mmCIF file with all atom_site columns, C-alpha atoms in Angstrom:
data_model
loop_
_atom_site.group_PDB
_atom_site.id
_atom_site.type_symbol
_atom_site.label_atom_id
_atom_site.label_alt_id
_atom_site.label_comp_id
_atom_site.label_asym_id
_atom_site.label_entity_id
_atom_site.label_seq_id
_atom_site.pdbx_PDB_ins_code
_atom_site.Cartn_x
_atom_site.Cartn_y
_atom_site.Cartn_z
_atom_site.occupancy
_atom_site.B_iso_or_equiv
_atom_site.pdbx_formal_charge
_atom_site.auth_seq_id
_atom_site.auth_comp_id
_atom_site.auth_asym_id
_atom_site.auth_atom_id
_atom_site.pdbx_PDB_model_num
ATOM 1   C CA . VAL A 1 1   ? 0.155   0.394  -0.237 1.00 0.00 ? 1   VAL A CA 1
ATOM 2   C CA . GLN A 1 2   ? 1.219   3.558  -0.743 1.00 0.00 ? 2   GLN A CA 1
ATOM 3   C CA . LEU A 1 3   ? 0.303   6.356  1.875  1.00 0.00 ? 3   LEU A CA 1
ATOM 4   C CA . GLN A 1 4   ? 0.443   10.099 0.781  1.00 0.00 ? 4   GLN A CA 1
ATOM 5   C CA . ALA A 1 5   ? 0.288   12.458 4.201  1.00 0.00 ? 5   ALA A CA 1
ATOM 6   C CA . SER A 1 6   ? -0.940  15.901 3.371  1.00 0.00 ? 6   SER A CA 1
ATOM 7   C CA . GLY A 1 7   ? -2.105  18.819 5.743  1.00 0.00 ? 7   GLY A CA 1
ATOM 8   C CA . GLY A 1 8   ? 0.651   19.956 7.551  1.00 0.00 ? 8   GLY A CA 1
ATOM 9   C CA . GLY A 1 9   ? 2.227   23.994 7.948  1.00 0.00 ? 9   GLY A CA 1
ATOM 10  C CA . LEU A 1 10  ? 2.061   26.838 10.197 1.00 0.00 ? 10  LEU A CA 1
ATOM 11  C CA . ALA A 1 11  ? -0.028  26.922 12.785 1.00 0.00 ? 11  ALA A CA 1
ATOM 12  C CA . GLN A 1 12  ? -0.845  28.934 15.907 1.00 0.00 ? 12  GLN A CA 1
ATOM 13  C CA . ALA A 1 13  ? -0.494  27.735 19.700 1.00 0.00 ? 13  ALA A CA 1
ATOM 14  C CA . GLY A 1 14  ? -4.273  26.431 20.613 1.00 0.00 ? 14  GLY A CA 1
ATOM 15  C CA . GLY A 1 15  ? -5.433  26.698 16.867 1.00 0.00 ? 15  GLY A CA 1
ATOM 16  C CA . SER A 1 16  ? -6.439  23.315 14.905 1.00 0.00 ? 16  SER A CA 1
ATOM 17  C CA . LEU A 1 17  ? -5.212  21.399 12.158 1.00 0.00 ? 17  LEU A CA 1
ATOM 18  C CA . ARG A 1 18  ? -6.657  18.348 10.119 1.00 0.00 ? 18  ARG A CA 1
ATOM 19  C CA . LEU A 1 19  ? -3.668  16.047 8.648  1.00 0.00 ? 19  LEU A CA 1
ATOM 20  C CA . SER A 1 20  ? -5.523  13.651 6.183  1.00 0.00 ? 20  SER A CA 1
ATOM 21  C CA . CYS A 1 21  ? -3.178  9.896  4.883  1.00 0.00 ? 21  CYS A CA 1
ATOM 22  C CA . VAL A 1 22  ? -4.872  8.943  1.178  1.00 0.00 ? 22  VAL A CA 1
ATOM 23  C CA . ALA A 1 23  ? -3.955  5.084  0.513  1.00 0.00 ? 23  ALA A CA 1
ATOM 24  C CA . SER A 1 24  ? -3.712  3.931  -2.515 1.00 0.00 ? 24  SER A CA 1
ATOM 25  C CA . GLY A 1 25  ? -3.004  0.146  -3.630 1.00 0.00 ? 25  GLY A CA 1
ATOM 26  C CA . ARG A 1 26  ? -4.497  -3.109 -1.340 1.00 0.00 ? 26  ARG A CA 1
ATOM 27  C CA . THR A 1 27  ? -8.313  -2.601 0.277  1.00 0.00 ? 27  THR A CA 1
ATOM 28  C CA . PHE A 1 28  ? -7.804  -0.343 2.891  1.00 0.00 ? 28  PHE A CA 1
ATOM 29  C CA . SER A 1 29  ? -9.930  -1.460 5.417  1.00 0.00 ? 29  SER A CA 1
ATOM 30  C CA . SER A 1 30  ? -7.221  -4.224 5.591  1.00 0.00 ? 30  SER A CA 1
ATOM 31  C CA . TYR A 1 31  ? -4.820  -2.044 7.334  1.00 0.00 ? 31  TYR A CA 1
ATOM 32  C CA . ALA A 1 32  ? -4.635  0.111  10.980 1.00 0.00 ? 32  ALA A CA 1
ATOM 33  C CA . ILE A 1 33  ? -3.198  3.106  10.463 1.00 0.00 ? 33  ILE A CA 1
ATOM 34  C CA . GLY A 1 34  ? -1.076  4.919  12.498 1.00 0.00 ? 34  GLY A CA 1
ATOM 35  C CA . TRP A 1 35  ? 0.474   8.323  13.059 1.00 0.00 ? 35  TRP A CA 1
ATOM 36  C CA . PHE A 1 36  ? 3.778   8.891  14.281 1.00 0.00 ? 36  PHE A CA 1
ATOM 37  C CA . ARG A 1 37  ? 5.487   12.319 14.538 1.00 0.00 ? 37  ARG A CA 1
ATOM 38  C CA . GLN A 1 38  ? 9.769   13.170 14.924 1.00 0.00 ? 38  GLN A CA 1
ATOM 39  C CA . ASP A 1 39  ? 11.587  16.089 15.446 1.00 0.00 ? 39  ASP A CA 1
ATOM 40  C CA . PRO A 1 40  ? 14.926  16.413 14.345 1.00 0.00 ? 40  PRO A CA 1
ATOM 41  C CA . GLY A 1 41  ? 17.631  15.061 16.474 1.00 0.00 ? 41  GLY A CA 1
ATOM 42  C CA . LYS A 1 42  ? 14.460  12.716 18.446 1.00 0.00 ? 42  LYS A CA 1
ATOM 43  C CA . GLU A 1 43  ? 13.413  9.286  18.089 1.00 0.00 ? 43  GLU A CA 1
ATOM 44  C CA . ARG A 1 44  ? 10.141  8.572  16.501 1.00 0.00 ? 44  ARG A CA 1
ATOM 45  C CA . GLU A 1 45  ? 6.902   8.762  18.737 1.00 0.00 ? 45  GLU A CA 1
ATOM 46  C CA . PHE A 1 46  ? 3.384   7.560  18.590 1.00 0.00 ? 46  PHE A CA 1
ATOM 47  C CA . VAL A 1 47  ? 0.845   10.171 18.158 1.00 0.00 ? 47  VAL A CA 1
ATOM 48  C CA . GLY A 1 48  ? -2.457  7.654  17.787 1.00 0.00 ? 48  GLY A CA 1
ATOM 49  C CA . ALA A 1 49  ? -3.529  4.907  15.582 1.00 0.00 ? 49  ALA A CA 1
ATOM 50  C CA . VAL A 1 50  ? -6.869  3.934  14.531 1.00 0.00 ? 50  VAL A CA 1
ATOM 51  C CA . SER A 1 51  ? -8.634  0.127  13.405 1.00 0.00 ? 51  SER A CA 1
ATOM 52  C CA . ARG A 1 52  ? -9.199  -1.692 10.582 1.00 0.00 ? 52  ARG A CA 1
ATOM 53  C CA . SER A 1 53  ? -12.613 -1.493 11.585 1.00 0.00 ? 53  SER A CA 1
ATOM 54  C CA . GLY A 1 54  ? -12.384 2.173  12.416 1.00 0.00 ? 54  GLY A CA 1
ATOM 55  C CA . GLY A 1 55  ? -14.132 1.138  15.798 1.00 0.00 ? 55  GLY A CA 1
ATOM 56  C CA . THR A 1 56  ? -10.609 1.413  17.934 1.00 0.00 ? 56  THR A CA 1
ATOM 57  C CA . THR A 1 57  ? -8.663  4.105  18.438 1.00 0.00 ? 57  THR A CA 1
ATOM 58  C CA . SER A 1 58  ? -5.708  4.833  20.456 1.00 0.00 ? 58  SER A CA 1
ATOM 59  C CA . TYR A 1 59  ? -3.447  8.203  21.609 1.00 0.00 ? 59  TYR A CA 1
ATOM 60  C CA . ALA A 1 60  ? -0.082  8.986  22.877 1.00 0.00 ? 60  ALA A CA 1
ATOM 61  C CA . ASP A 1 61  ? -0.773  11.049 26.351 1.00 0.00 ? 61  ASP A CA 1
ATOM 62  C CA . SER A 1 62  ? 1.069   14.122 24.737 1.00 0.00 ? 62  SER A CA 1
ATOM 63  C CA . VAL A 1 63  ? -2.386  14.397 22.215 1.00 0.00 ? 63  VAL A CA 1
ATOM 64  C CA . LYS A 1 64  ? -4.778  12.567 24.058 1.00 0.00 ? 64  LYS A CA 1
ATOM 65  C CA . GLY A 1 65  ? -7.951  15.002 24.491 1.00 0.00 ? 65  GLY A CA 1
ATOM 66  C CA . ARG A 1 66  ? -6.536  17.486 21.671 1.00 0.00 ? 66  ARG A CA 1
ATOM 67  C CA . SER A 1 67  ? -6.233  14.797 18.882 1.00 0.00 ? 67  SER A CA 1
ATOM 68  C CA . THR A 1 68  ? -9.120  12.635 16.953 1.00 0.00 ? 68  THR A CA 1
ATOM 69  C CA . ILE A 1 69  ? -8.512  9.917  14.529 1.00 0.00 ? 69  ILE A CA 1
ATOM 70  C CA . SER A 1 70  ? -10.969 8.640  12.297 1.00 0.00 ? 70  SER A CA 1
ATOM 71  C CA . ARG A 1 71  ? -11.164 6.906  9.221  1.00 0.00 ? 71  ARG A CA 1
ATOM 72  C CA . ASP A 1 72  ? -13.078 6.627  5.892  1.00 0.00 ? 72  ASP A CA 1
ATOM 73  C CA . ASN A 1 73  ? -12.754 3.604  4.270  1.00 0.00 ? 73  ASN A CA 1
ATOM 74  C CA . ALA A 1 74  ? -14.961 4.124  1.822  1.00 0.00 ? 74  ALA A CA 1
ATOM 75  C CA . LYS A 1 75  ? -12.088 7.463  0.745  1.00 0.00 ? 75  LYS A CA 1
ATOM 76  C CA . ASN A 1 76  ? -9.350  5.650  2.004  1.00 0.00 ? 76  ASN A CA 1
ATOM 77  C CA . THR A 1 77  ? -8.442  8.636  3.766  1.00 0.00 ? 77  THR A CA 1
ATOM 78  C CA . VAL A 1 78  ? -7.465  8.728  7.526  1.00 0.00 ? 78  VAL A CA 1
ATOM 79  C CA . TYR A 1 79  ? -7.570  12.175 9.658  1.00 0.00 ? 79  TYR A CA 1
ATOM 80  C CA . LEU A 1 80  ? -5.502  12.962 12.533 1.00 0.00 ? 80  LEU A CA 1
ATOM 81  C CA . GLN A 1 81  ? -7.541  16.172 13.928 1.00 0.00 ? 81  GLN A CA 1
ATOM 82  C CA . MET A 1 82  ? -5.098  17.923 16.008 1.00 0.00 ? 82  MET A CA 1
ATOM 83  C CA . ASN A 1 83  ? -7.039  20.924 18.456 1.00 0.00 ? 83  ASN A CA 1
ATOM 84  C CA . ASN A 1 84  ? -5.323  23.485 21.088 1.00 0.00 ? 84  ASN A CA 1
ATOM 85  C CA . LEU A 1 85  ? -1.964  23.009 19.327 1.00 0.00 ? 85  LEU A CA 1
ATOM 86  C CA . LYS A 1 86  ? 1.571   23.354 21.665 1.00 0.00 ? 86  LYS A CA 1
ATOM 87  C CA . PRO A 1 87  ? 5.052   23.990 20.392 1.00 0.00 ? 87  PRO A CA 1
ATOM 88  C CA . GLU A 1 88  ? 6.049   20.868 21.531 1.00 0.00 ? 88  GLU A CA 1
ATOM 89  C CA . ASP A 1 89  ? 3.328   18.959 18.910 1.00 0.00 ? 89  ASP A CA 1
ATOM 90  C CA . THR A 1 90  ? 5.658   20.755 15.911 1.00 0.00 ? 90  THR A CA 1
ATOM 91  C CA . ALA A 1 91  ? 7.143   17.875 14.008 1.00 0.00 ? 91  ALA A CA 1
ATOM 92  C CA . VAL A 1 92  ? 6.676   15.726 10.976 1.00 0.00 ? 92  VAL A CA 1
ATOM 93  C CA . TYR A 1 93  ? 3.820   13.554 10.997 1.00 0.00 ? 93  TYR A CA 1
ATOM 94  C CA . TYR A 1 94  ? 3.632   10.149 9.208  1.00 0.00 ? 94  TYR A CA 1
ATOM 95  C CA . CYS A 1 95  ? 1.202   7.764  8.826  1.00 0.00 ? 95  CYS A CA 1
ATOM 96  C CA . ALA A 1 96  ? 1.880   4.057  8.493  1.00 0.00 ? 96  ALA A CA 1
ATOM 97  C CA . ALA A 1 97  ? 0.119   1.152  7.467  1.00 0.00 ? 97  ALA A CA 1
ATOM 98  C CA . ASP A 1 98  ? 0.067   -2.292 9.654  1.00 0.00 ? 98  ASP A CA 1
ATOM 99  C CA . ASP A 1 99  ? -1.594  -5.388 8.067  1.00 0.00 ? 99  ASP A CA 1
ATOM 100 C CA . GLY A 1 100 ? -0.910  -7.592 11.319 1.00 0.00 ? 100 GLY A CA 1
ATOM 101 C CA . THR A 1 101 ? -4.209  -6.434 13.162 1.00 0.00 ? 101 THR A CA 1
ATOM 102 C CA . THR A 1 102 ? -7.217  -7.856 13.643 1.00 0.00 ? 102 THR A CA 1
ATOM 103 C CA . TRP A 1 103 ? -10.448 -5.667 12.932 1.00 0.00 ? 103 TRP A CA 1
ATOM 104 C CA . ASN A 1 104 ? -10.579 -3.978 16.343 1.00 0.00 ? 104 ASN A CA 1
ATOM 105 C CA . SER A 1 105 ? -6.880  -4.269 16.978 1.00 0.00 ? 105 SER A CA 1
ATOM 106 C CA . VAL A 1 106 ? -4.443  -1.529 16.963 1.00 0.00 ? 106 VAL A CA 1
ATOM 107 C CA . GLN A 1 107 ? -0.697  -1.161 17.432 1.00 0.00 ? 107 GLN A CA 1
ATOM 108 C CA . GLU A 1 108 ? 2.043   1.432  18.855 1.00 0.00 ? 108 GLU A CA 1
ATOM 109 C CA . MET A 1 109 ? 5.240   0.070  18.026 1.00 0.00 ? 109 MET A CA 1
ATOM 110 C CA . ALA A 1 110 ? 6.370   1.516  14.889 1.00 0.00 ? 110 ALA A CA 1
ATOM 111 C CA . ALA A 1 111 ? 8.220   -1.610 14.098 1.00 0.00 ? 111 ALA A CA 1
ATOM 112 C CA . ARG A 1 112 ? 4.438   -3.459 13.698 1.00 0.00 ? 112 ARG A CA 1
ATOM 113 C CA . TYR A 1 113 ? 3.981   -0.404 10.826 1.00 0.00 ? 113 TYR A CA 1
ATOM 114 C CA . ASP A 1 114 ? 5.057   -2.023 7.343  1.00 0.00 ? 114 ASP A CA 1
ATOM 115 C CA . SER A 1 115 ? 4.100   0.934  5.322  1.00 0.00 ? 115 SER A CA 1
ATOM 116 C CA . TRP A 1 116 ? 5.083   4.596  5.431  1.00 0.00 ? 116 TRP A CA 1
ATOM 117 C CA . GLY A 1 117 ? 3.812   7.973  4.016  1.00 0.00 ? 117 GLY A CA 1
ATOM 118 C CA . GLN A 1 118 ? 6.725   10.409 3.368  1.00 0.00 ? 118 GLN A CA 1
ATOM 119 C CA . GLY A 1 119 ? 5.749   12.543 6.058  1.00 0.00 ? 119 GLY A CA 1
ATOM 120 C CA . THR A 1 120 ? 3.571   16.251 6.426  1.00 0.00 ? 120 THR A CA 1
ATOM 121 C CA . LEU A 1 121 ? 5.484   19.244 8.489  1.00 0.00 ? 121 LEU A CA 1
ATOM 122 C CA . VAL A 1 122 ? 3.416   20.667 11.347 1.00 0.00 ? 122 VAL A CA 1
ATOM 123 C CA . THR A 1 123 ? 5.239   24.100 12.703 1.00 0.00 ? 123 THR A CA 1
ATOM 124 C CA . VAL A 1 124 ? 3.000   25.432 15.809 1.00 0.00 ? 124 VAL A CA 1
ATOM 125 C CA . SER A 1 125 ? 3.997   29.307 16.690 1.00 0.00 ? 125 SER A CA 1
ATOM 126 C CA . SER A 1 126 ? 4.196   30.191 20.301 1.00 0.00 ? 126 SER A CA 1
#
């Protein structure tokens, strides 16, 4: 599967952004989708994930309560809505696909994800 992340940009602290991840290739519902982010000089960090069904989500503590992940299998798209943005949210955001999960499961470990998009940069100014 090929993944294309978009929607990044410059936002002010307290603002919102919605990132999109569009997939092409195999049946989209075969994959759980995760979002990760990486700041230069730091390790890639789990942000959140949504199960194949869309019925299960998981979030990192750093974004919990401020972010919502949803998916539209008809559009082969997963969304990451981020609200009340903070300067520490600044990073390159990547979406990734995991084809080894059950219908309602999610994984938080990057190593479980098989395919990665190219990333979209989010910059939050204070």
